[in-house]
Amino acid sequence: MSLLRKPCGTLGLNIPWVKSPDTAEYSEIPLNVSENAESGTIVGVLRQHLPFLKSGDDLRYQIYNLGTVADSTRHSIISSQSANESDFIFQIDPITSTITVLDSSSLDRENLCPFASGTEKECSLNYGVAVSRSDKTATPLTPEQSWIKVKILINDVNDCAPRFNNDSSDICKVIDLPEDTAVGTKVPLPDAIDLDGSQNGQLIYHLNCENEQTNHPFALHQTRKLGISREESPETSQIRLQLRYPLDYEGQKSYNCTLGVCDNGTPMHCSTMPLCISVHDVNDNAPVFQNENTSFVLSEDTPVGTRVTKLNATDADSGAFGSIRFALVGDLPDSMSSQRHFRLDPNTGEIFLTSPLQGGTKFNFWVEARDRGEPESRMSRSTISIYVIDVNNHAPKISVLPASSKIRYGSRQTVKSVLSKVSKVSCNFAGVKAIKDCDNADKVASLIQVFEDNIAPSNIAFIQVTDADVGENAQIDCQLHVRPEIAFGESIKLVPGHQISSSKIVYKLVLETMLDCEIHSRDRYTSICNSGWIIPVKIECRDFGTPVKKSYHNIFIEIIDNNEFSPVFEKEVYRAEIKESASLGSNVVQISVTDEDSVVQGVSPNKRINFKYLSSQQVQQKLRFELDSKEDLPFAVDSLSGRIYVSDKLDAENKTEYNFKVSF
């Protein structure tokens, strides 16, 4: 028989077996020895166990190997006279019946009883001892006395360390877990095997992670107290890695841990296996803006193309899950259109100005940061509030509007409408020099035409002033300037009217004195209305901004002669003499008509394009003369010139005097 010594956990057994003698019943002697006992260790002395052996000095002993308990039907003879004694585990002294350890290296419980490795099962070797007498003349032994069964129990010694079912304890066991793995999930780990038996084979697992990972989210879940045997299926696991807290890829991407296992023997043996736990990212985080609400101001003169701000957002995820795109997604109800004025770079988050701004406007809009997760992305929103501060870059704008004021006068409280006409003219209208030559950019002045004899005071025009700025920059104050030498210039006043809005005000241009073309013409020995009575004034408006912006507007006020007088003949009676021999067409008399008014009558100034000033002769030329008589006259009148001439042959013998009327 040869029992070959192998390392712990490696099985190698080579035993030649022979059948034991046929006996009905045998005595059995139990013995025990610890595995790995030194060679020469006494296992037992048979004479001390059976009385009949004590007196038999002539007895001789031979030992047969009957195998382990699991295979007791086979056996082989083992004796001290074997040719290969070094291969045998035990030997028996043929005279003293002492059984001793022959080969300590072969006394390995794990190799001898692989079925009992890592379990509570008993490991024993069965032997048969043949007893015979050396004295052939002595009384022969009975069959029961000549065959003795010996059972040697191999006591386990904690000589094997646990080992994992992997190729090398230095190779890291890789475990991949998505970060959304449910708490409580159990992941199988490689099993450890300890070939020792009983208490020495009981395994205790522990998990250690690196120092900075003491709060790791893992625990061990052990389903058995004892190690498993090598006959069990490798899928049957007694140890699992259990998730006790949620994973967070962003907080910890990997864990370097060590799975340790120790047996329960003395001295204790331990083994370790490194665990490399990788956490895989999932799209569980939405982008986060650095500021949930961003507010700032812009000057209205900010150039188009200026980068006005940059959005900052982060996403704790990685890869596409953490890649962010920005977008403008809509305006709040009280906002100007952000899409018309701003552009948002989707990749950088930079916002650029795309069109000019207007002071005093507000923009309130949503921006969105969205990751590129598939199939579903995550997003968050932030509000942007922009207030555009006004820059005093607009001068007041002056507009002159015609007035139609209702004025009550007299005891009957009659309502009279003061009509005026406003038109655009050049800065040097009718040769009258403006107070300040062409101050406004369009080189245009305003002409206000009103009739004389308006009841004073009268509104002759409205001055509307606007400013495109806001706030103090749009507050307006206007003044009227009249040159001292201008006749009746002091009669023109500028009176504040209605404040329509913060940037629009209406002034009234008031004529405080009643003017009469005829009276003032006599005072000045000239017909001022006839020659164009024009009062030049200037409106100056300024705002309250810094720097102050000013505007000027020249106004010509033209006083128009009203049709208050009828034409009259220079003479009430015209007398003339003419010879009866006067030829046809001869002049008889020239009719002359005068009119203190000097304008074409019958046409109101608000219904015609231009007023024309006429002399008395010109007025007469506009009349139509006719003769008024019931008899046939030898005279006729030029309807345009008023010249009366001979139109038929005269006969003094027939009639010497004619009386008739001339009308127009």
XYZ file of C-alpha atoms in Angstrom:
664
model
C 0.000 0.000 0.000
C 1.178 3.516 -0.692
C -0.515 6.732 0.623
C 1.034 9.710 -1.125
C 1.261 13.009 0.807
C -0.303 16.034 -1.015
C -0.763 19.691 -0.037
C -3.995 20.691 1.786
C -6.909 20.451 -0.507
C -5.144 18.205 -3.045
C -6.246 14.593 -3.054
C -3.994 11.710 -3.956
C -4.726 8.181 -2.744
C -3.353 4.881 -4.015
C -4.221 1.821 -1.899
C -4.029 -1.838 -3.009
C -6.846 -3.727 -1.350
C -7.267 -7.438 -0.378
C -10.263 -9.182 0.998
C -10.289 -9.950 4.724
C -10.776 -13.533 6.070
C -14.274 -14.804 6.316
C -15.233 -14.600 9.974
C -18.570 -14.445 11.611
C -17.803 -11.968 14.364
C -14.731 -10.097 15.442
C -13.651 -8.009 18.373
C -13.092 -4.290 17.503
C -10.576 -2.070 19.193
C -11.072 1.739 18.726
C -7.944 3.853 18.526
C -7.355 7.492 17.534
C -4.476 9.622 16.439
C -4.112 13.223 15.315
C -3.317 13.814 11.723
C 0.250 14.758 10.965
C 1.424 12.928 14.119
C 5.153 12.369 14.043
C 6.548 9.085 12.876
C 6.935 6.654 15.788
C 3.965 8.034 17.637
C 2.234 5.179 19.467
C -1.335 4.831 18.350
C -2.174 1.931 20.683
C -1.136 -1.478 22.122
C -3.555 -4.279 21.346
C -2.599 -6.376 24.417
C -3.914 -3.639 26.649
C -7.377 -3.892 25.113
C -7.949 -7.698 24.986
C -7.272 -9.849 28.110
C -6.460 -13.044 26.253
C -3.624 -11.285 24.508
C -1.854 -10.354 27.724
C -0.642 -13.902 28.505
C 0.337 -14.881 25.033
C 4.058 -14.342 24.774
C 4.256 -16.548 21.759
C 1.616 -14.577 19.836
C 2.501 -12.938 16.567
C 0.653 -10.049 14.862
C 0.015 -9.042 11.289
C -2.142 -6.018 10.227
C -4.464 -5.711 7.226
C -5.764 -2.406 5.810
C -9.522 -2.641 5.496
C -9.895 0.925 4.111
C -11.925 3.853 5.339
C -15.383 3.656 6.802
C -16.775 4.637 3.433
C -15.155 1.637 1.741
C -14.720 -1.091 4.344
C -15.290 -3.976 1.934
C -11.796 -3.715 0.563
C -8.512 -4.157 2.396
C -4.812 -4.820 1.870
C -2.252 -6.396 4.126
C 0.137 -4.101 5.945
C 3.051 -5.620 7.849
C 6.412 -4.607 9.157
C 7.999 -6.925 6.706
C 6.595 -5.012 3.724
C 9.132 -4.166 1.107
C 7.974 -0.519 1.045
C 7.661 0.392 4.690
C 8.253 4.089 4.008
C 4.977 4.277 2.105
C 2.896 2.917 4.949
C 1.105 5.068 7.496
C 1.051 2.632 10.450
C 3.010 -0.388 11.494
C 2.473 -3.018 14.204
C 5.153 -4.633 16.296
C 4.603 -8.366 15.624
C 5.559 -9.289 19.178
C 4.328 -6.433 21.399
C 1.227 -5.578 19.305
C 2.159 -1.883 19.476
C 0.756 0.150 16.561
C 2.823 3.231 15.723
C 2.895 5.909 13.021
C 5.209 4.832 10.324
C 4.922 7.754 7.837
C 3.808 11.056 9.281
C 3.664 12.669 5.861
C 0.892 10.338 4.795
C -1.201 10.938 7.889
C -3.339 13.697 6.297
C -7.025 13.614 7.171
C -7.984 15.723 4.133
C -6.327 13.280 1.742
C -7.385 10.147 3.540
C -11.036 11.183 3.890
C -11.913 13.668 1.149
C -15.616 13.007 1.726
C -15.273 14.434 5.242
C -13.342 17.545 4.297
C -14.951 20.690 5.633
C -17.692 18.741 7.422
C -18.453 17.129 10.757
C -18.097 13.651 9.244
C -15.794 11.150 10.937
C -12.547 10.152 9.255
C -11.376 6.689 10.349
C -9.304 3.873 8.907
C -10.268 0.244 9.459
C -7.662 -2.419 9.961
C -7.708 -6.135 10.613
C -5.013 -7.763 12.806
C -4.295 -11.461 12.353
C -3.062 -13.160 15.554
C -1.154 -16.474 15.432
C 1.060 -18.585 17.774
C 4.673 -19.083 17.107
C 4.561 -22.335 19.123
C 2.821 -24.803 16.918
C 2.309 -27.160 19.840
C 0.387 -24.630 21.851
C -3.369 -24.531 22.035
C -4.669 -23.018 18.834
C -6.598 -19.751 18.949
C -10.292 -19.574 18.253
C -11.400 -17.778 15.132
C -12.598 -14.835 17.221
C -9.168 -14.617 18.833
C -7.162 -14.934 15.646
C -8.796 -11.874 13.890
C -9.121 -8.501 15.586
C -10.694 -5.402 14.009
C -8.952 -2.118 14.727
C -10.615 1.267 13.956
C -8.205 4.208 13.944
C -9.975 7.597 14.117
C -7.970 10.390 12.479
C -8.418 13.530 14.574
C -8.505 16.763 12.582
C -5.802 19.351 13.110
C -6.323 22.920 11.810
C -3.620 22.622 9.227
C -5.463 24.059 6.196
C -6.254 27.679 5.531
C -9.482 28.630 3.747
C -9.092 29.342 0.062
C -11.388 30.925 -2.517
C -12.608 29.213 -5.632
C -10.626 31.426 -7.964
C -7.374 30.967 -9.733
C -5.394 33.355 -7.598
C -6.040 35.324 -4.450
C -4.111 38.213 -6.001
C -6.555 38.660 -8.890
C -9.196 41.263 -8.163
C -12.742 40.038 -8.374
C -14.529 42.630 -10.545
C -18.109 43.486 -9.641
C -20.087 45.922 -11.817
C -23.134 47.627 -10.331
C -25.371 50.309 -11.894
C -25.820 53.202 -9.500
C -29.586 52.635 -9.467
C -29.193 49.104 -8.086
C -31.945 48.532 -5.548
C -31.033 48.508 -1.879
C -31.062 44.924 -0.642
C -29.717 43.463 -3.870
C -27.409 40.480 -3.257
C -24.498 39.700 -5.547
C -22.896 36.221 -5.343
C -19.258 36.153 -4.290
C -16.704 33.381 -4.792
C -16.932 30.709 -2.089
C -14.112 29.830 0.226
C -13.278 26.208 1.035
C -11.576 24.876 4.159
C -10.764 21.172 4.001
C -10.452 20.912 7.749
C -13.356 19.351 9.521
C -15.645 20.193 12.357
C -14.952 23.481 14.070
C -11.712 23.971 12.176
C -13.672 24.144 8.934
C -16.264 26.669 10.050
C -15.726 29.884 8.087
C -16.275 33.462 9.145
C -16.313 36.148 6.427
C -15.572 39.808 6.783
C -15.431 42.764 4.402
C -12.966 45.615 4.572
C -12.758 48.621 2.265
C -10.126 51.310 1.985
C -9.794 53.786 4.835
C -11.638 56.636 3.101
C -14.481 54.256 2.311
C -15.383 53.285 5.865
C -18.955 54.316 5.209
C -19.248 51.996 2.246
C -22.743 50.809 1.312
C -22.013 47.077 1.377
C -22.576 44.231 3.779
C -21.983 40.507 3.675
C -24.877 38.097 3.679
C -23.798 34.620 4.818
C -26.247 31.794 4.262
C -24.292 29.025 6.012
C -22.103 28.700 9.024
C -19.995 25.865 7.678
C -17.886 25.681 4.604
C -19.129 23.728 1.643
C -17.640 20.520 0.370
C -16.047 20.137 -2.970
C -18.822 17.818 -4.074
C -21.411 20.632 -3.954
C -22.381 22.639 -7.030
C -20.276 25.769 -7.585
C -23.485 27.781 -8.124
C -24.426 27.180 -4.522
C -23.077 30.224 -2.758
C -22.932 30.763 0.950
C -21.710 34.346 0.821
C -23.197 37.328 -1.028
C -22.438 41.009 -1.256
C -25.557 42.892 -0.162
C -26.271 46.553 -0.945
C -27.413 48.326 2.205
C -27.363 51.972 1.027
C -28.088 53.550 -2.379
C -25.138 53.904 -4.711
C -24.143 57.272 -6.076
C -21.811 57.311 -9.044
C -21.223 61.012 -8.627
C -20.169 60.586 -5.008
C -18.118 57.398 -5.402
C -17.285 55.736 -8.691
C -15.520 52.658 -7.328
C -14.748 50.784 -4.148
C -11.598 48.818 -3.421
C -12.484 46.233 -0.841
C -11.086 43.006 0.516
C -13.151 39.931 1.206
C -11.568 38.059 4.094
C -12.351 34.605 5.458
C -11.039 32.898 8.597
C -11.632 29.456 10.030
C -12.640 28.784 13.597
C -9.626 26.728 14.560
C -6.623 27.321 16.757
C -4.429 28.752 15.505
C -6.765 30.617 13.169
C -6.031 30.587 9.454
C -7.269 33.330 7.113
C -7.289 34.164 3.420
C -8.278 37.245 1.459
C -9.485 38.124 -1.995
C -9.534 41.686 -3.411
C -12.856 43.015 -4.688
C -12.930 45.746 -7.325
C -16.445 47.177 -7.246
C -17.255 49.559 -10.094
C -20.330 51.790 -10.022
C -21.794 52.529 -13.450
C -23.433 55.864 -14.106
C -27.127 56.157 -14.929
C -28.939 59.356 -15.859
C -30.267 60.042 -12.387
C -29.282 63.698 -12.137
C -30.801 66.693 -13.859
C -28.615 69.663 -14.760
C -28.362 72.256 -12.005
C -28.003 75.963 -12.730
C -25.450 77.868 -10.722
C -28.187 80.444 -10.125
C -31.870 79.584 -10.180
C -32.678 83.219 -10.939
C -30.348 85.606 -12.723
C -31.015 89.352 -12.758
C -28.923 92.109 -14.250
C -29.236 95.427 -16.058
C -28.172 96.488 -19.526
C -27.642 99.939 -20.893
C -29.860 100.682 -23.860
C -26.800 101.666 -25.885
C -25.279 98.189 -25.506
C -23.932 97.304 -28.974
C -25.608 94.522 -30.923
C -23.476 91.366 -30.716
C -22.399 91.966 -27.122
C -22.254 88.910 -24.872
C -24.523 89.974 -22.051
C -24.099 86.958 -19.750
C -23.061 83.312 -19.591
C -25.193 80.610 -18.050
C -23.466 78.040 -15.884
C -24.989 74.661 -15.173
C -23.524 71.359 -14.054
C -24.704 67.784 -14.290
C -23.270 65.291 -11.834
C -23.689 62.475 -14.344
C -20.962 61.535 -16.792
C -20.701 61.134 -20.530
C -23.808 62.008 -22.503
C -25.767 61.992 -19.249
C -23.703 64.944 -18.065
C -23.439 66.835 -21.366
C -25.660 69.932 -21.317
C -27.453 71.934 -24.019
C -29.059 75.307 -23.331
C -32.164 76.840 -24.877
C -34.494 79.834 -24.588
C -37.898 78.321 -23.913
C -40.339 81.176 -23.400
C -41.169 84.595 -22.045
C -43.014 85.426 -18.866
C -46.281 87.361 -19.299
C -44.820 90.790 -18.465
C -41.794 90.459 -20.716
C -40.708 91.848 -24.038
C -39.880 89.227 -26.656
C -36.550 87.683 -25.715
C -36.334 85.759 -28.998
C -36.181 89.033 -30.951
C -33.413 90.563 -28.885
C -31.222 87.719 -27.627
C -29.543 84.569 -28.893
C -28.456 81.742 -26.618
C -25.542 79.562 -27.681
C -26.799 76.021 -26.966
C -23.356 74.652 -26.182
C -21.641 77.404 -24.205
C -24.645 79.007 -22.512
C -23.589 82.465 -23.696
C -26.374 84.978 -24.348
C -25.774 87.588 -27.054
C -27.684 90.758 -27.929
C -29.144 90.558 -31.446
C -31.135 93.796 -31.794
C -31.040 97.306 -30.288
C -32.547 97.861 -26.862
C -35.037 100.439 -25.687
C -34.544 102.043 -22.298
C -37.080 101.156 -19.635
C -38.010 97.775 -21.112
C -37.912 94.529 -19.179
C -37.163 90.982 -20.247
C -38.226 88.025 -18.141
C -37.797 84.641 -19.748
C -37.058 80.988 -19.091
C -33.863 79.230 -20.053
C -33.466 75.479 -20.030
C -30.496 73.200 -19.430
C -31.043 69.662 -20.723
C -28.677 66.699 -20.746
C -28.241 64.326 -23.678
C -29.480 61.207 -21.950
C -31.174 58.527 -24.029
C -33.909 57.459 -24.279
C -35.011 60.089 -21.775
C -33.159 63.262 -20.957
C -33.384 65.362 -17.817
C -33.673 69.118 -17.638
C -34.013 72.075 -15.302
C -35.025 75.686 -15.829
C -33.907 79.078 -14.633
C -35.346 82.556 -15.037
C -33.441 85.458 -16.541
C -34.527 89.002 -15.679
C -33.011 91.901 -17.604
C -33.865 95.553 -17.058
C -32.736 97.994 -19.717
C -31.627 101.270 -18.179
C -32.175 104.360 -20.241
C -29.280 106.322 -21.651
C -30.088 109.927 -22.461
C -29.491 109.435 -26.152
C -32.682 111.041 -27.433
C -33.426 114.738 -27.638
C -37.023 115.878 -27.227
C -39.081 115.785 -30.399
C -41.296 118.810 -31.068
C -44.485 118.637 -33.138
C -46.857 121.538 -33.862
C -50.567 120.673 -34.137
C -53.456 122.962 -35.173
C -55.778 124.197 -32.439
C -59.563 124.325 -32.367
C -60.456 125.881 -29.043
C -63.980 126.859 -28.084
C -64.101 130.271 -26.417
C -67.152 131.908 -24.814
C -67.585 135.646 -25.187
C -70.350 138.257 -24.949
C -73.537 138.220 -22.931
C -75.025 135.448 -25.042
C -72.137 133.098 -24.252
C -71.738 132.312 -27.912
C -69.140 129.631 -28.660
C -66.596 130.549 -31.271
C -64.032 128.153 -32.772
C -60.587 129.519 -33.254
C -59.229 127.819 -36.348
C -55.625 127.611 -37.388
C -53.631 125.907 -40.033
C -50.190 124.366 -39.488
C -47.831 123.511 -42.308
C -44.161 122.837 -42.820
C -42.066 125.614 -44.309
C -38.413 126.410 -44.714
C -36.392 128.136 -42.040
C -36.534 131.424 -44.003
C -40.203 131.546 -44.802
C -41.348 134.604 -46.837
C -37.991 136.233 -46.217
C -38.530 136.348 -42.449
C -35.454 135.196 -40.605
C -35.944 132.534 -37.956
C -34.806 133.261 -34.429
C -32.216 130.485 -34.653
C -31.462 129.295 -38.134
C -32.446 125.689 -38.757
C -31.618 124.212 -35.383
C -33.555 121.036 -35.958
C -32.057 118.313 -38.064
C -34.721 118.278 -40.774
C -34.189 122.009 -41.551
C -37.936 122.549 -41.348
C -39.982 125.122 -39.464
C -43.716 125.332 -38.836
C -46.122 127.949 -40.185
C -49.211 128.687 -38.091
C -51.857 130.693 -39.957
C -54.679 132.296 -37.982
C -57.228 134.997 -38.691
C -57.164 138.369 -37.068
C -59.660 139.534 -34.433
C -59.699 136.270 -32.432
C -61.018 136.746 -28.929
C -58.055 136.875 -26.576
C -56.684 134.737 -25.114
C -56.892 132.100 -27.835
C -55.148 128.779 -28.357
C -53.643 129.042 -31.806
C -51.703 125.736 -31.758
C -50.714 122.776 -29.612
C -47.048 121.905 -29.115
C -46.633 118.176 -28.530
C -43.238 117.157 -27.163
C -42.073 113.561 -26.769
C -38.834 111.947 -25.628
C -37.941 108.354 -26.506
C -35.948 108.016 -23.292
C -37.458 107.029 -19.952
C -37.358 108.282 -16.393
C -35.607 111.571 -15.767
C -34.142 111.337 -19.241
C -37.668 111.714 -20.618
C -38.866 114.538 -18.379
C -39.307 117.644 -20.505
C -39.329 121.389 -19.989
C -39.982 123.850 -22.827
C -39.490 127.593 -23.197
C -40.680 130.122 -25.780
C -38.227 132.647 -27.226
C -39.338 135.826 -29.057
C -37.025 138.582 -30.263
C -37.769 141.899 -28.522
C -38.089 143.830 -31.765
C -40.855 141.603 -33.082
C -44.175 143.489 -33.087
C -46.699 141.935 -30.765
C -44.254 139.117 -29.988
C -45.039 139.576 -26.314
C -48.620 138.548 -27.095
C -47.527 134.950 -27.790
C -47.230 132.712 -24.723
C -46.330 129.040 -24.192
C -48.550 127.490 -21.534
C -48.078 123.919 -20.112
C -51.023 121.778 -20.999
C -51.628 118.075 -20.360
C -49.015 115.518 -19.260
C -50.090 112.583 -21.395
C -47.371 110.218 -20.149
C -44.002 110.331 -18.464
C -42.401 111.010 -21.844
C -45.107 113.048 -23.603
C -46.450 116.503 -22.778
C -48.650 118.941 -24.693
C -48.174 122.720 -24.442
C -50.598 125.370 -25.660
C -49.410 128.243 -27.829
C -51.649 131.115 -26.734
C -52.349 134.485 -28.392
C -53.128 136.809 -25.492
C -53.930 139.999 -27.477
C -56.663 140.540 -30.022
C -55.059 141.666 -33.300
C -56.715 143.809 -35.983
C -55.043 144.154 -39.328
C -56.817 147.388 -40.230
C -56.269 149.188 -36.912
C -52.633 148.182 -36.632
C -52.091 149.081 -40.256
C -53.348 152.631 -39.643
C -51.161 152.859 -36.549
C -48.113 151.902 -38.568
C -49.153 153.778 -41.732
C -48.887 150.530 -43.661
C -51.059 147.501 -44.233
C -49.159 144.916 -42.202
C -51.621 142.154 -43.034
C -51.464 143.060 -46.683
C -47.698 142.680 -46.660
C -47.720 139.474 -44.583
C -47.914 139.915 -40.847
C -45.593 137.208 -39.479
C -44.441 136.794 -35.898
C -41.378 134.472 -35.653
C -40.907 132.554 -32.377
C -38.742 129.664 -31.231
C -39.589 126.696 -28.987
C -36.703 125.281 -26.943
C -37.218 121.948 -25.136
C -34.738 120.141 -22.912
C -34.811 116.943 -20.884
C -33.448 116.287 -17.400
C -30.915 113.647 -18.378
C -27.167 113.712 -18.126
C -25.958 115.137 -20.364
C -28.932 117.359 -21.132
C -30.419 116.917 -24.597
C -32.041 119.930 -26.287
C -34.227 120.509 -29.320
C -35.314 123.705 -31.055
C -38.171 124.396 -33.405
C -38.838 127.636 -35.303
C -42.441 128.728 -35.710
C -43.835 131.466 -37.954
C -47.191 132.816 -36.829
C -48.996 134.479 -39.741
C -51.956 136.766 -39.030
C -54.524 136.576 -41.833
C -56.912 139.432 -42.637
C -60.469 138.410 -41.925
C -63.316 139.249 -44.336
C -64.929 141.801 -42.110
C -65.471 144.643 -44.667
C -67.509 144.839 -47.872
C -66.191 146.502 -51.050
C -67.411 150.166 -51.594
C -67.420 152.531 -54.560
C -65.093 155.452 -54.321
C -68.045 157.747 -55.238
C -71.668 157.361 -54.526
C -72.574 159.066 -57.847
C -70.480 159.086 -60.962
C -71.187 161.903 -63.523
C -69.837 161.972 -67.060
C -70.333 163.842 -70.340
C -69.788 162.498 -73.836
C -70.341 163.810 -77.335
C -72.988 162.209 -79.442
C -70.359 161.733 -82.091
C -68.298 159.443 -79.790
C -67.393 156.290 -81.519
C -68.254 152.855 -80.294
C -65.952 151.714 -77.450
C -65.193 155.205 -76.286
C -64.646 155.508 -72.521
C -67.388 157.113 -70.571
C -66.242 156.717 -66.947
C -64.052 154.396 -64.787
C -65.750 152.841 -61.800
C -63.396 152.303 -58.785
C -64.017 150.036 -55.776
C -62.111 149.833 -52.472
C -62.072 147.172 -49.654
C -60.326 147.603 -46.325
C -59.750 143.855 -46.305
C -56.878 142.637 -48.362
C -57.410 138.905 -48.833
C -59.478 136.943 -51.239
C -62.797 136.659 -49.486
C -65.156 133.778 -49.262
C -62.504 131.161 -48.640
C -61.580 130.200 -45.083
C -57.875 129.573 -44.369
C -58.339 126.001 -43.293
C -59.730 125.110 -46.752
C -57.075 126.460 -49.058
C -53.461 125.748 -49.651
C -52.057 129.256 -49.899
C -53.305 132.653 -48.714
C -52.879 135.440 -51.340
C -52.553 139.053 -50.292
C -54.108 141.598 -52.727
C -54.041 145.378 -53.246
C -57.284 147.372 -53.685
C -56.759 147.274 -57.425
C -56.289 143.524 -57.247
C -59.413 143.224 -55.157
C -61.344 145.198 -57.793
C -60.039 142.913 -60.485
C -61.611 140.007 -58.698
C -65.094 141.632 -58.814
C -67.702 141.273 -61.598
C -69.425 144.530 -62.623
C -72.764 144.797 -64.388
C -75.197 147.589 -65.378
C -78.554 147.705 -63.684
C -81.229 149.459 -65.794
C -84.708 148.747 -67.132
C -84.138 150.602 -70.388
C -81.861 149.788 -73.201
C -78.616 151.647 -72.763
C -76.090 152.610 -75.374
C -73.461 151.869 -72.774
C -71.792 148.768 -71.468
C -69.436 147.965 -68.563
C -66.350 145.853 -68.577
C -67.262 143.306 -65.946
C -63.662 142.929 -64.815
C -62.256 146.469 -64.956
C -65.390 148.495 -64.230
C -64.854 150.700 -67.339
C -68.076 152.033 -68.807
C -67.854 152.562 -72.590
C -70.102 153.404 -75.581
C -71.739 150.330 -76.953
C -74.271 151.892 -79.387
C -74.739 155.048 -81.495
C -75.665 158.142 -79.479
C -78.389 160.616 -80.558
C -78.627 163.828 -78.505
C -81.808 164.891 -80.324
C -83.495 161.752 -79.142
C -82.088 161.581 -75.551
C -79.498 163.676 -73.748
C -79.259 162.053 -70.270
C -79.082 158.521 -68.939
C -79.334 157.396 -65.277
C -78.485 153.820 -64.303
C -76.833 151.794 -61.567
C -73.680 149.739 -61.546
C -73.542 146.716 -59.309
C -71.018 144.002 -58.488
